[in-house]
XYZ file of C-alpha atoms in Angstrom:
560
model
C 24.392 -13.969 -70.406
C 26.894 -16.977 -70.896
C 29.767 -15.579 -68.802
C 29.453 -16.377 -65.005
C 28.774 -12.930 -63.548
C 27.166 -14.301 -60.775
C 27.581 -17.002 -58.281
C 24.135 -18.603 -57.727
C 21.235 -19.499 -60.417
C 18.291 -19.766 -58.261
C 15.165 -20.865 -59.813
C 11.713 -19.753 -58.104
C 11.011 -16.490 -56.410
C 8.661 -17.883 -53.595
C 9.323 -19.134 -50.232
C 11.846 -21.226 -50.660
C 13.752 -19.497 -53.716
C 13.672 -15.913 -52.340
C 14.597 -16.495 -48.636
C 17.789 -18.364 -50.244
C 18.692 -15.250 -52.935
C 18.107 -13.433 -50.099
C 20.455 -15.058 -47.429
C 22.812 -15.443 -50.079
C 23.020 -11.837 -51.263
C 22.925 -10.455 -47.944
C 26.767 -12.423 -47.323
C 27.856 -10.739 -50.544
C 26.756 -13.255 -53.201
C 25.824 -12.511 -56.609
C 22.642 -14.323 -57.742
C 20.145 -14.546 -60.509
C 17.099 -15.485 -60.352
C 14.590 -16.977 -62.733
C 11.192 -17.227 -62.180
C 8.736 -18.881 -64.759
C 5.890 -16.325 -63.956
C 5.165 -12.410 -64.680
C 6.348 -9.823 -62.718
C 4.008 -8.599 -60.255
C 3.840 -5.268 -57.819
C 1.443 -5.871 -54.610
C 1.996 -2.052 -53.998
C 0.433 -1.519 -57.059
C -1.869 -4.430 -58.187
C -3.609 -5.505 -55.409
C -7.238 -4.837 -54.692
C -6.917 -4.539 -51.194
C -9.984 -1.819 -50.553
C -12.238 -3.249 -53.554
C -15.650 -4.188 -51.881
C -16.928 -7.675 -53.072
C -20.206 -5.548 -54.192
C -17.567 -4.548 -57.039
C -16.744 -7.645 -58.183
C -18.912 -10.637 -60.690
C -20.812 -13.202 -58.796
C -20.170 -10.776 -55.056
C -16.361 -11.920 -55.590
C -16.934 -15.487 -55.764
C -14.657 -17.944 -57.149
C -14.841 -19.692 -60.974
C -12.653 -22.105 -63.082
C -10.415 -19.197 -63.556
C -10.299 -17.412 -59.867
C -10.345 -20.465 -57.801
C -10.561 -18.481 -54.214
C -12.231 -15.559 -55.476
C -12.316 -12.780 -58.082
C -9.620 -10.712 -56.000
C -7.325 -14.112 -55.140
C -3.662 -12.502 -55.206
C -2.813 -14.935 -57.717
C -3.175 -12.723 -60.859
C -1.652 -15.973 -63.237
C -2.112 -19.269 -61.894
C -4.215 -21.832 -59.882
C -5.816 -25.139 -60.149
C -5.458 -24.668 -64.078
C -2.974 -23.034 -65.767
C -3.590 -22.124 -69.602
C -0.746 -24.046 -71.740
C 0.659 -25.880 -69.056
C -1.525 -29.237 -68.549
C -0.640 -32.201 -66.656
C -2.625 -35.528 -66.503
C -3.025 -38.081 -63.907
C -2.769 -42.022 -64.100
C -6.020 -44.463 -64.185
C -8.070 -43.931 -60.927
C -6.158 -40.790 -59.372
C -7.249 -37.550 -59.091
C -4.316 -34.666 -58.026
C -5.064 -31.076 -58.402
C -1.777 -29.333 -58.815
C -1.480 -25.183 -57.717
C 0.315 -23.449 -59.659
C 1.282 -19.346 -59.004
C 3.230 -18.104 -62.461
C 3.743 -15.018 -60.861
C 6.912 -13.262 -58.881
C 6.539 -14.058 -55.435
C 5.008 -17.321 -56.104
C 2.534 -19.009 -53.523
C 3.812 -16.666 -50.695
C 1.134 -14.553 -52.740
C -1.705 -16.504 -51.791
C -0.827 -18.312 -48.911
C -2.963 -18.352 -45.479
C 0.448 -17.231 -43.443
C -0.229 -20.074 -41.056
C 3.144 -20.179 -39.543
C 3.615 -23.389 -37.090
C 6.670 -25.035 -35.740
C 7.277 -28.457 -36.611
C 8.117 -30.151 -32.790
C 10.027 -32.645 -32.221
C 7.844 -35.196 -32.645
C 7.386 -34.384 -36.719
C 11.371 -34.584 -37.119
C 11.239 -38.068 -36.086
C 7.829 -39.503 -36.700
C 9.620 -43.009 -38.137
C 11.313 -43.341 -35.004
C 8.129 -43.095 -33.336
C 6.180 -45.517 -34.909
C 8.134 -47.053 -37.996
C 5.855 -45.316 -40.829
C 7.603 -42.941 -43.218
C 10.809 -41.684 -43.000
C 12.880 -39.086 -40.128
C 14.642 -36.207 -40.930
C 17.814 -36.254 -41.140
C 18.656 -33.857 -38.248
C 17.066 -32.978 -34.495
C 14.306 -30.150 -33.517
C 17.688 -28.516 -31.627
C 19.163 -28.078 -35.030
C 16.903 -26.390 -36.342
C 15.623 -24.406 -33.602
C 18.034 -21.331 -33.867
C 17.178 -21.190 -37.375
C 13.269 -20.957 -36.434
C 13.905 -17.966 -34.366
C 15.522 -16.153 -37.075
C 13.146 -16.837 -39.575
C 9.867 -15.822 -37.186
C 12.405 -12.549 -36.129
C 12.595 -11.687 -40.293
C 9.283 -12.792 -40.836
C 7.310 -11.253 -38.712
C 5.114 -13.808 -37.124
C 2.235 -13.044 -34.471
C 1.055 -15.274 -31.944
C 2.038 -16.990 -28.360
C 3.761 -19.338 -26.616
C 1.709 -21.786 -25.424
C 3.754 -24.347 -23.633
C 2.031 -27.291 -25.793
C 4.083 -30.038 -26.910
C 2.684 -29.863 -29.856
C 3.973 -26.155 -30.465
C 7.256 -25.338 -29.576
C 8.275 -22.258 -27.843
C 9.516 -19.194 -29.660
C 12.834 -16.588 -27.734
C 10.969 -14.012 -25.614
C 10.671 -11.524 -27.623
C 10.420 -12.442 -30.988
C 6.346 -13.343 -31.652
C 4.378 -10.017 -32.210
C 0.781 -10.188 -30.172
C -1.751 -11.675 -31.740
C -5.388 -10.319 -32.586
C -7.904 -11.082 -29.867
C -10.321 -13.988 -30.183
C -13.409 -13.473 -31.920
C -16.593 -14.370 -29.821
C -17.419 -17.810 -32.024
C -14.274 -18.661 -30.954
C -14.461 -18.245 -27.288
C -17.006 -20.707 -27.716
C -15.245 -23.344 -29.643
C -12.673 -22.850 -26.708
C -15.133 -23.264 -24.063
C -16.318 -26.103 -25.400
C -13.351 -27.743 -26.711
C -12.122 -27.459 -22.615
C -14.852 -29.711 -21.810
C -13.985 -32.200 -23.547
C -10.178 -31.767 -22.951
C -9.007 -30.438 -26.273
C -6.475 -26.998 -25.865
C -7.070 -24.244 -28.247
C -4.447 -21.685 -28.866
C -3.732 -18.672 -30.805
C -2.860 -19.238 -34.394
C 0.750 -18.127 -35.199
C 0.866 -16.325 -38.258
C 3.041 -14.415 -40.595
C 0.839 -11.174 -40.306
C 2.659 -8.319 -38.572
C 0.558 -6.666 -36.051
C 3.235 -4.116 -35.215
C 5.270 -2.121 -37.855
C 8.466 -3.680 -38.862
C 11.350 -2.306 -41.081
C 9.131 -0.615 -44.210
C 6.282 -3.112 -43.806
C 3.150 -1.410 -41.635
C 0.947 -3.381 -39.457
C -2.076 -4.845 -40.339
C -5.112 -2.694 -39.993
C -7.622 -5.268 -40.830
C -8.654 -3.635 -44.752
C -9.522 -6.540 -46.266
C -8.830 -10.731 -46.770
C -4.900 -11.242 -47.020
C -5.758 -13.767 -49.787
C -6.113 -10.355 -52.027
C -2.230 -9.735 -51.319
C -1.146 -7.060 -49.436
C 0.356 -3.424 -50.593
C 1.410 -2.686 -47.110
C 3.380 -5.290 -46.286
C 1.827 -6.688 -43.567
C 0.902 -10.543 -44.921
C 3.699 -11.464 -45.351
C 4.736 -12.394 -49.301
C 8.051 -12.312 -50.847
C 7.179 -9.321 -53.532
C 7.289 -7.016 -50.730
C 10.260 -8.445 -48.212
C 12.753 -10.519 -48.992
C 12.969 -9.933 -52.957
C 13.383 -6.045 -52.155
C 15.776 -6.462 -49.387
C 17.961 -8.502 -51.986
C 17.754 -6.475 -54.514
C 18.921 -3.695 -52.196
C 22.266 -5.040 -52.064
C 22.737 -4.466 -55.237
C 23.719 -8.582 -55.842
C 20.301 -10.073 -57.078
C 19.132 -9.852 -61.154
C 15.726 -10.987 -61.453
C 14.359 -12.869 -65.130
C 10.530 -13.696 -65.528
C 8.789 -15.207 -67.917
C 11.995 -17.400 -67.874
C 10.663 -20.995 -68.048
C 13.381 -23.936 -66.978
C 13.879 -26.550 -69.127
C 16.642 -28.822 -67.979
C 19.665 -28.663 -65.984
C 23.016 -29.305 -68.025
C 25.664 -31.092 -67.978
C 29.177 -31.687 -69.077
C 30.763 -34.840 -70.774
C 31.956 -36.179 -67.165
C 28.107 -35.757 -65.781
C 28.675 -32.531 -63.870
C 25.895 -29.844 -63.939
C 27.749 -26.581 -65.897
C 24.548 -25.101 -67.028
C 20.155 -24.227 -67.223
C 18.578 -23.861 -70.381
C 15.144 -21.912 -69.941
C 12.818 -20.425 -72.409
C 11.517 -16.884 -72.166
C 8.169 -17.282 -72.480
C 7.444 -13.543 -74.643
C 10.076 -14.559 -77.043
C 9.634 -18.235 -77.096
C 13.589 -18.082 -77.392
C 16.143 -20.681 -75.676
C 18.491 -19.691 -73.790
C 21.428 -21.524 -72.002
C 23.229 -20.135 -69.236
C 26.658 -21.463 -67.570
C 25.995 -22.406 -63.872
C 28.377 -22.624 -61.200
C 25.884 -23.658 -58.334
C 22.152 -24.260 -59.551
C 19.374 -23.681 -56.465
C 15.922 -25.353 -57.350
C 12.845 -23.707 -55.588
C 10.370 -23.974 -58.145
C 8.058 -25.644 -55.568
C 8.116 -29.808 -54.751
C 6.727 -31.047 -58.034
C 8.107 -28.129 -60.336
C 11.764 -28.956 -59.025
C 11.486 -32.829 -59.740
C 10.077 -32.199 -63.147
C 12.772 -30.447 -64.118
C 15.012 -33.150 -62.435
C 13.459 -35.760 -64.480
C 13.761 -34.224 -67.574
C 17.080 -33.637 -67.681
C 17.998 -36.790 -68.440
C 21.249 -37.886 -70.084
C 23.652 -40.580 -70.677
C 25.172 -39.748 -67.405
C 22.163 -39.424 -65.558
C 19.773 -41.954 -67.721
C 17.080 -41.782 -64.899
C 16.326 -38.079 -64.986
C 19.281 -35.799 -62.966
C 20.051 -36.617 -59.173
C 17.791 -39.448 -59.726
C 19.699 -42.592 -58.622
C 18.448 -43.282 -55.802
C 14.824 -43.416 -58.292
C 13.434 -41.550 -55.691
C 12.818 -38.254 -57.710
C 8.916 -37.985 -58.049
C 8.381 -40.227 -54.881
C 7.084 -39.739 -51.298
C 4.642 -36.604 -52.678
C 2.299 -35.918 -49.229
C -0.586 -33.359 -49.097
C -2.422 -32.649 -45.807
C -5.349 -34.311 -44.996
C -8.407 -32.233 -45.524
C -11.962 -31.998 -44.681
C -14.685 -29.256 -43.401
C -17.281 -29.350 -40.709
C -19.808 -27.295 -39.384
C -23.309 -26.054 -37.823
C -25.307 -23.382 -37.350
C -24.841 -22.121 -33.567
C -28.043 -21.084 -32.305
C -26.247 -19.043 -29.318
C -24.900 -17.085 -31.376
C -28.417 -15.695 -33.370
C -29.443 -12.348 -33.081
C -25.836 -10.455 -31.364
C -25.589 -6.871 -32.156
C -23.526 -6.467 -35.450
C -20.030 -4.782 -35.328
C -16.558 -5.121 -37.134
C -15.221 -8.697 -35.940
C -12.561 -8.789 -39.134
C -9.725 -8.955 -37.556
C -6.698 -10.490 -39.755
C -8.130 -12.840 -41.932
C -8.811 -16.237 -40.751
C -8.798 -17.718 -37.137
C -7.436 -16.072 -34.337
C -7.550 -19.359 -32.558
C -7.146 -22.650 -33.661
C -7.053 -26.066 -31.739
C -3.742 -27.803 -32.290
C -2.759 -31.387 -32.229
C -3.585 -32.714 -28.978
C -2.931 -36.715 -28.909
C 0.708 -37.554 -29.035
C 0.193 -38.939 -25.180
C -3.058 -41.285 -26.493
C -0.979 -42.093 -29.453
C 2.230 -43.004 -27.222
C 0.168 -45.193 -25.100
C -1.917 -46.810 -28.241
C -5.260 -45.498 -27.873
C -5.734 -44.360 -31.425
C -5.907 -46.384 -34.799
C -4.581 -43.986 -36.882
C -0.871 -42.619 -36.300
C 0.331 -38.953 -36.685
C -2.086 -35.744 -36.308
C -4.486 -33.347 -37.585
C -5.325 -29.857 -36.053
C -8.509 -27.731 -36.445
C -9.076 -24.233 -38.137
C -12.193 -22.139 -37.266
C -13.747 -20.684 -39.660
C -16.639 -18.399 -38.168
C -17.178 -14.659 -37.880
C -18.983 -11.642 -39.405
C -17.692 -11.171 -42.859
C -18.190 -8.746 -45.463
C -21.088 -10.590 -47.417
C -20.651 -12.279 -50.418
C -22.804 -14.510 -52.967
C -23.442 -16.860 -50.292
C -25.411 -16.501 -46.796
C -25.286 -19.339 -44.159
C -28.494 -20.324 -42.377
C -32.263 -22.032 -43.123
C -33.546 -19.372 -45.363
C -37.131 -19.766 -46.637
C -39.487 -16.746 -47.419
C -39.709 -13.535 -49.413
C -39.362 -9.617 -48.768
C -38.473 -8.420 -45.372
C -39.069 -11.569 -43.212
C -36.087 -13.472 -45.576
C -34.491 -10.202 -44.585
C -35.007 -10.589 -40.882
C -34.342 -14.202 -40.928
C -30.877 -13.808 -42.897
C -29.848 -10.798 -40.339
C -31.024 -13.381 -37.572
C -28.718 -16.433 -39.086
C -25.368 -13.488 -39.472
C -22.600 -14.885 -37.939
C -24.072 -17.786 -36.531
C -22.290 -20.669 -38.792
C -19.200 -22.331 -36.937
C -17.162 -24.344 -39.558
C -13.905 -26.510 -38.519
C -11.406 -27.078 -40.898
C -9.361 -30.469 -40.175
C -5.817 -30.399 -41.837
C -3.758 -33.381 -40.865
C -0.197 -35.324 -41.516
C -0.640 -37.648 -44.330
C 2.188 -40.634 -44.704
C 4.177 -41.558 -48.169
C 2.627 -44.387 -49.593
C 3.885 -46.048 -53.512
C 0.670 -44.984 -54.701
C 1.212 -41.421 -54.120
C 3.876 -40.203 -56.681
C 4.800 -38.484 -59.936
C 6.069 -39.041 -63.446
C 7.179 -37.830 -66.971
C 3.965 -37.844 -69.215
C 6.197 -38.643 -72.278
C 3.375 -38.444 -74.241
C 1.647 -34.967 -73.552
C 3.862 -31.865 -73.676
C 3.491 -28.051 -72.571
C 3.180 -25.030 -74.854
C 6.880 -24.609 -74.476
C 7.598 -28.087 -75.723
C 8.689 -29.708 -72.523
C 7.250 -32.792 -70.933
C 4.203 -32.461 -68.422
C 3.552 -34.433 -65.240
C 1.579 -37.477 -64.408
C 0.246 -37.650 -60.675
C -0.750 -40.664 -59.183
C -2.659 -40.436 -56.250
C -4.004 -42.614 -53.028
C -4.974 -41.758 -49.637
C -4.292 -44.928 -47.438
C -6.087 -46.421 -44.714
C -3.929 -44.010 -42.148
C -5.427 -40.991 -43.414
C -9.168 -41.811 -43.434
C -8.887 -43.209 -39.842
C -7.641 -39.709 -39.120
C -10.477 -38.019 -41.379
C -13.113 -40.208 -39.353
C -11.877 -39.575 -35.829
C -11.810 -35.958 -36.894
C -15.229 -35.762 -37.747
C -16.299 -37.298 -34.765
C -14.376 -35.227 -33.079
C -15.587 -31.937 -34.792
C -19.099 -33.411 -34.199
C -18.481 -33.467 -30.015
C -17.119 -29.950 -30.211
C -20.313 -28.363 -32.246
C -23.090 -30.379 -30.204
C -21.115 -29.121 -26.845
C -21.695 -25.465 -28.347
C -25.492 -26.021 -29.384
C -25.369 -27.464 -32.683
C -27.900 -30.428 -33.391
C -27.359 -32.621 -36.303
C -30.678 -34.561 -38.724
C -28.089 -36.413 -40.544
C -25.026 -39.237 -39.924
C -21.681 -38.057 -40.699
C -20.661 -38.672 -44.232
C -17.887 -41.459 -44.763
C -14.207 -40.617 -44.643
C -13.659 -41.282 -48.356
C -16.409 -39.191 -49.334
C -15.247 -36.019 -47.441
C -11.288 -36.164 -47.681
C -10.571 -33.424 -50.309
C -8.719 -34.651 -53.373
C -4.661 -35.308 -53.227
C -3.320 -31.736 -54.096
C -6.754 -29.845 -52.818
C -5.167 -28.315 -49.719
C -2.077 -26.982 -51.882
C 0.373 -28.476 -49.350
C 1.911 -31.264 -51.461
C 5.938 -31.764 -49.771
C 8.507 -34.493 -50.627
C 8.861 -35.768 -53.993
C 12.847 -34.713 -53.853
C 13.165 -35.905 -49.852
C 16.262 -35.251 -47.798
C 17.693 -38.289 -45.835
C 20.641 -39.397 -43.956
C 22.270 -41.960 -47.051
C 22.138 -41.684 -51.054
C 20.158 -45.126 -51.253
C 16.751 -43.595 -49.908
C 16.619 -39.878 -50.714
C 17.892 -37.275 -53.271
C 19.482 -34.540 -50.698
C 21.346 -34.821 -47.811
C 20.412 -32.347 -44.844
C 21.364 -29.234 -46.669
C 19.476 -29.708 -49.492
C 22.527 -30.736 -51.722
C 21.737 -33.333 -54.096
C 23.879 -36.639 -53.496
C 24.785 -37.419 -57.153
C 25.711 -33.765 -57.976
C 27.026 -31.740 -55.484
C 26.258 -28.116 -57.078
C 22.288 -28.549 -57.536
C 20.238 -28.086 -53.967
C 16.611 -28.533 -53.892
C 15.163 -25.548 -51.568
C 11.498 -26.061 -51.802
C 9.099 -28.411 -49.862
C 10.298 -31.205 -52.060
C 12.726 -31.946 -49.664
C 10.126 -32.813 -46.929
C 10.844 -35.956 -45.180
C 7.446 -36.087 -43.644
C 4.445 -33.719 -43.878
C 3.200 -33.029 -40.716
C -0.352 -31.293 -40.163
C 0.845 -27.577 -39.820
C 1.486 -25.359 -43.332
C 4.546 -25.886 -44.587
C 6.006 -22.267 -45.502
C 7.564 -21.511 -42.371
C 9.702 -24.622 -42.418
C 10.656 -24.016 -46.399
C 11.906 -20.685 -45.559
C 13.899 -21.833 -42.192
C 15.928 -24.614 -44.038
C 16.440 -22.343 -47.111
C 18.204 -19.702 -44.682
C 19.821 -22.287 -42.928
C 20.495 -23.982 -46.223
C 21.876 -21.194 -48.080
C 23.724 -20.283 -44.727
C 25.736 -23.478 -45.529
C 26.218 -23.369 -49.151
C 27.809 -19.605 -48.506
C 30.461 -21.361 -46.875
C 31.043 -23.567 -49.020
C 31.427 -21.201 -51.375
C 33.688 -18.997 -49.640
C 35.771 -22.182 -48.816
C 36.398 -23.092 -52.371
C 34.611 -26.556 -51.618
C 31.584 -25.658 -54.625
């Protein structure tokens, strides 16, 4: 395939990569796409009515099913077999990978929040980090569409810290389970909102994708439709057009380019031939996800681009943010002994308790600057290998006691904005290479003295909320740095290609385009500016559309 018969190379099938093929094909583009992972069906691979009973170990997780034997992602995770990557003295970074079509979008939990205004311009706010380049009002239009395609279900709440959504265009979310009428009760007391989670679930039909019916965890994937993943949306809707050619197992390499410095091509390797191919590119689209992007930007170095490509600004592998995370929780003795019936639901919380202290934080009441939010984790569950509760005994009382203790565990899961710091980055391992012969990563990794002020008012916090509901504690709350999951942990790492408002301090501008080379755009969460404390999927998919929106134009303008 050396002759241009197409107009866009995208690279990456996930969030990022198939909202732009898709936007792109849908205003009569031609684009292929390559994807380093398998092919992969939903419709016909997932396990969506297996019973844990079914599985090893109940369905529990191991080294190579990190969430669980059923976890969507068929070929990836924490370890990937052939494709290492090492860290630097003193850091530990756990990098998720998903070599599959569809990517994360797979796996994801579908949380689906807004970024307000307030996370657009957090530098503004209190000098730390960087702003976007661009307003909440630009992107706004660009949310609605996204959440209309998407399918998102939830409310508007009227919070500052989650903007509204067009009447209209949020489905209605699943009713609160009873654990979590208590977290809300309580939380009131103490003058902390709780709302309902927005999430990319459908819970009324939409084009060919059915509503959810509650089968099974959406972690498993979904063959209806209904979680929302890119192997059953967007990648069919642009191949329906008849202008998107799909090629996994295709492995980047490098980006190419020409005597003068300007990108012409992508060499990849197919990974079941272990051939080398080179294709001619017009317009190149990375969305291989943050750190997959710059490591192919730094190795495709040359003598026009000595640093690594785009790279001038030496900001490539920079500015890499994960959220905060860390897990609370108590047994609830309220909640002991309630008759037993289907509380499923979609999987996850139906309410969560969103960031509630930009006012203390305006007026300087807090040490620690940008927030977290809380997701409850409670429920009945299908049971697995593990049981909650004080059990102690044999026979039928164990039995009684573990039927008493059902349900009665209330767990809060902090996830919070974490700010850049130089300690916090990534680099060419030029000693350690991949199966395929290319360079691996080296993470470096420190949580500053911002995030584990955060970590420690959440715990107190979480602490309040539990003993308000019941919950008595024996033990002191363990130390920030002891409970902060690793760098990388809560799969949310954003910003090692960040967009910015001048060449000198980022690698894009606000559409993604790369300032040294103005055919390669970054489309992934690489181009985060900040990381603020809500999932990160929804706002990769808005700026691809809006992203790809643009780059049509240009294309259609003879500009690219």
């Amino acid at each position: 395939m050396s002759e241009l018969n197409y107009d866009v190379i995208v690279v990456g099938s996930g969030a990022g990569g198939a909202m732009a093929a898709y936007t792109l094909t849908k205003l009569g583009h031609k684009v292929l796409m390559l994807e380093a992972g398998r092919d992969y069906d939903p419709k016909t691979e997932t396990p969506m009515f297996n019973t844990n009973g079914d599985a090893p170990l109940m369905g529990s997780g191991n080294v190579d099913k990190d969430f669980g034997f059923y976890d969507a992602t068929v070929d990836g995770g924490w370890t990937v077999p052939d494709e290492p990557y090492t860290t630097g003295p003193d850091s530990e970074f756990l990098w998720w990978r998903a070599r599959m079509l569809g990517g994360r979008t797979n796996h994801w939990g579908r949380y689906s929040l807004r970024f307000s205004k307030h996370d657009f311009k957090g530098f503004t706010r209190d000098g730390l980090g960087a702003d976007w380049p661009f307003e909440y009002d630009d992107i706004s239009p660009w949310y609605d569409k996204t959440e209309e395609l998407v399918g998102i279900c939830g409310t508007n709440t009227g919070l500052d810290d989650m903007p509204d959504s067009p009447e209209g265009i949020l489905q209605p979310p699943p009713k609160p389970r009873i654990p979590e009428l208590l977290v809300s009760a309580a939380a009131k007391k103490l003058g902390i909102p709780t709302a309902p989670m927005h999430r990319a679930v459908l819970t009324r039909p939409k084009d060919d994708r059915q509503a959810c019916f509650y089968a099974t965890s959406c972690i498993r994937g979904c063959s209806i439709g209904a979680a929302f993943q890119t192997t059953t949306s967007l990648l069919p809707m642009a191949k329906a057009t008849g202008r998107l050619t799909i090629i996994t197992d295709a492995m980047v390499k490098a980006v190419n380019v020409d005597d003068k410095g300007k990108v012409n091509a992508i060499t990849y390797i197919d990974k079941k031939t272990k051939q080398t191919h080179k294709l001619d590119a017009k317009v190149i689209i990375l969305a291989a996800s943050a750190c997959e992007s710059a490591r192919i930007l730094l190795n495709s170095k040359s003598e026009r681009h000595p640093q690594g490509l785009a790279n001038s600004s030496g900001h490539v592998g920079k500015n890499i943010m994960d959220s905060t995370g860390v897990s609370f929780g108590a047994h609830i003795p309220s909640l002991e002994g309630r008759p037993k019936y289907n509380e499923d639901g979609h999987t996850a919380n139906h309410l969560f308790i969103p960031w509630w202290g930009h006012k203390k934080q305006e007026n300087k009441e807090l040490d620690f600057p940008r927030g977290y939010h809380f997701e409850i984790g409670s429920g009945f569950r299908a049971p697995g290998s593990w049981v909650g509760g004080d059990l102690d005994g044999y026979g039928k009382p164990l039995k009684d006691i573990a039927k008493q203790a059902y349900g009665t565990y209330v767990g809060l899961a902090l996830r919070g904005e974490m700010l850049p710091n130089a300690g916090s980055y990534m680099e060419i391992d030029e000693e350690v290479k991949d199966k395929w012969g290319i360079p691996v990563v080296k993470f470096h990794w420190k949580w500053s003295e911002h995030e584990l002020k955060q970590v420690e008012h959440g715990l107190k916090t979480a602490k309040k909320i539990l003993e308000t509901m019941g919950a008595s504690f024996t033990k002191p709350l363990p130390k920030a740095q002891d409970a902060i999951l690793k760098g990388g942990q809560i799969i949310h790492e954003v910003g090692s290609t960040r967009m910015g408002a001048n060449p000198k301090e980022s690698v894009t501008n606000q559409w993604g385009q790369t300032w040294d080379c103005d055919n390669v755009f970054v489309m992934d969460g690489g181009v985060f500016a900040s990381n603020p404390h809500k999932n990160c999927t929804l706002t990769i998919m808005t700026l691809a559309m809006r992203n790809s929106t643009w780059l049509s134009k240009q294309l259609v303008n003879g500009v690219l």
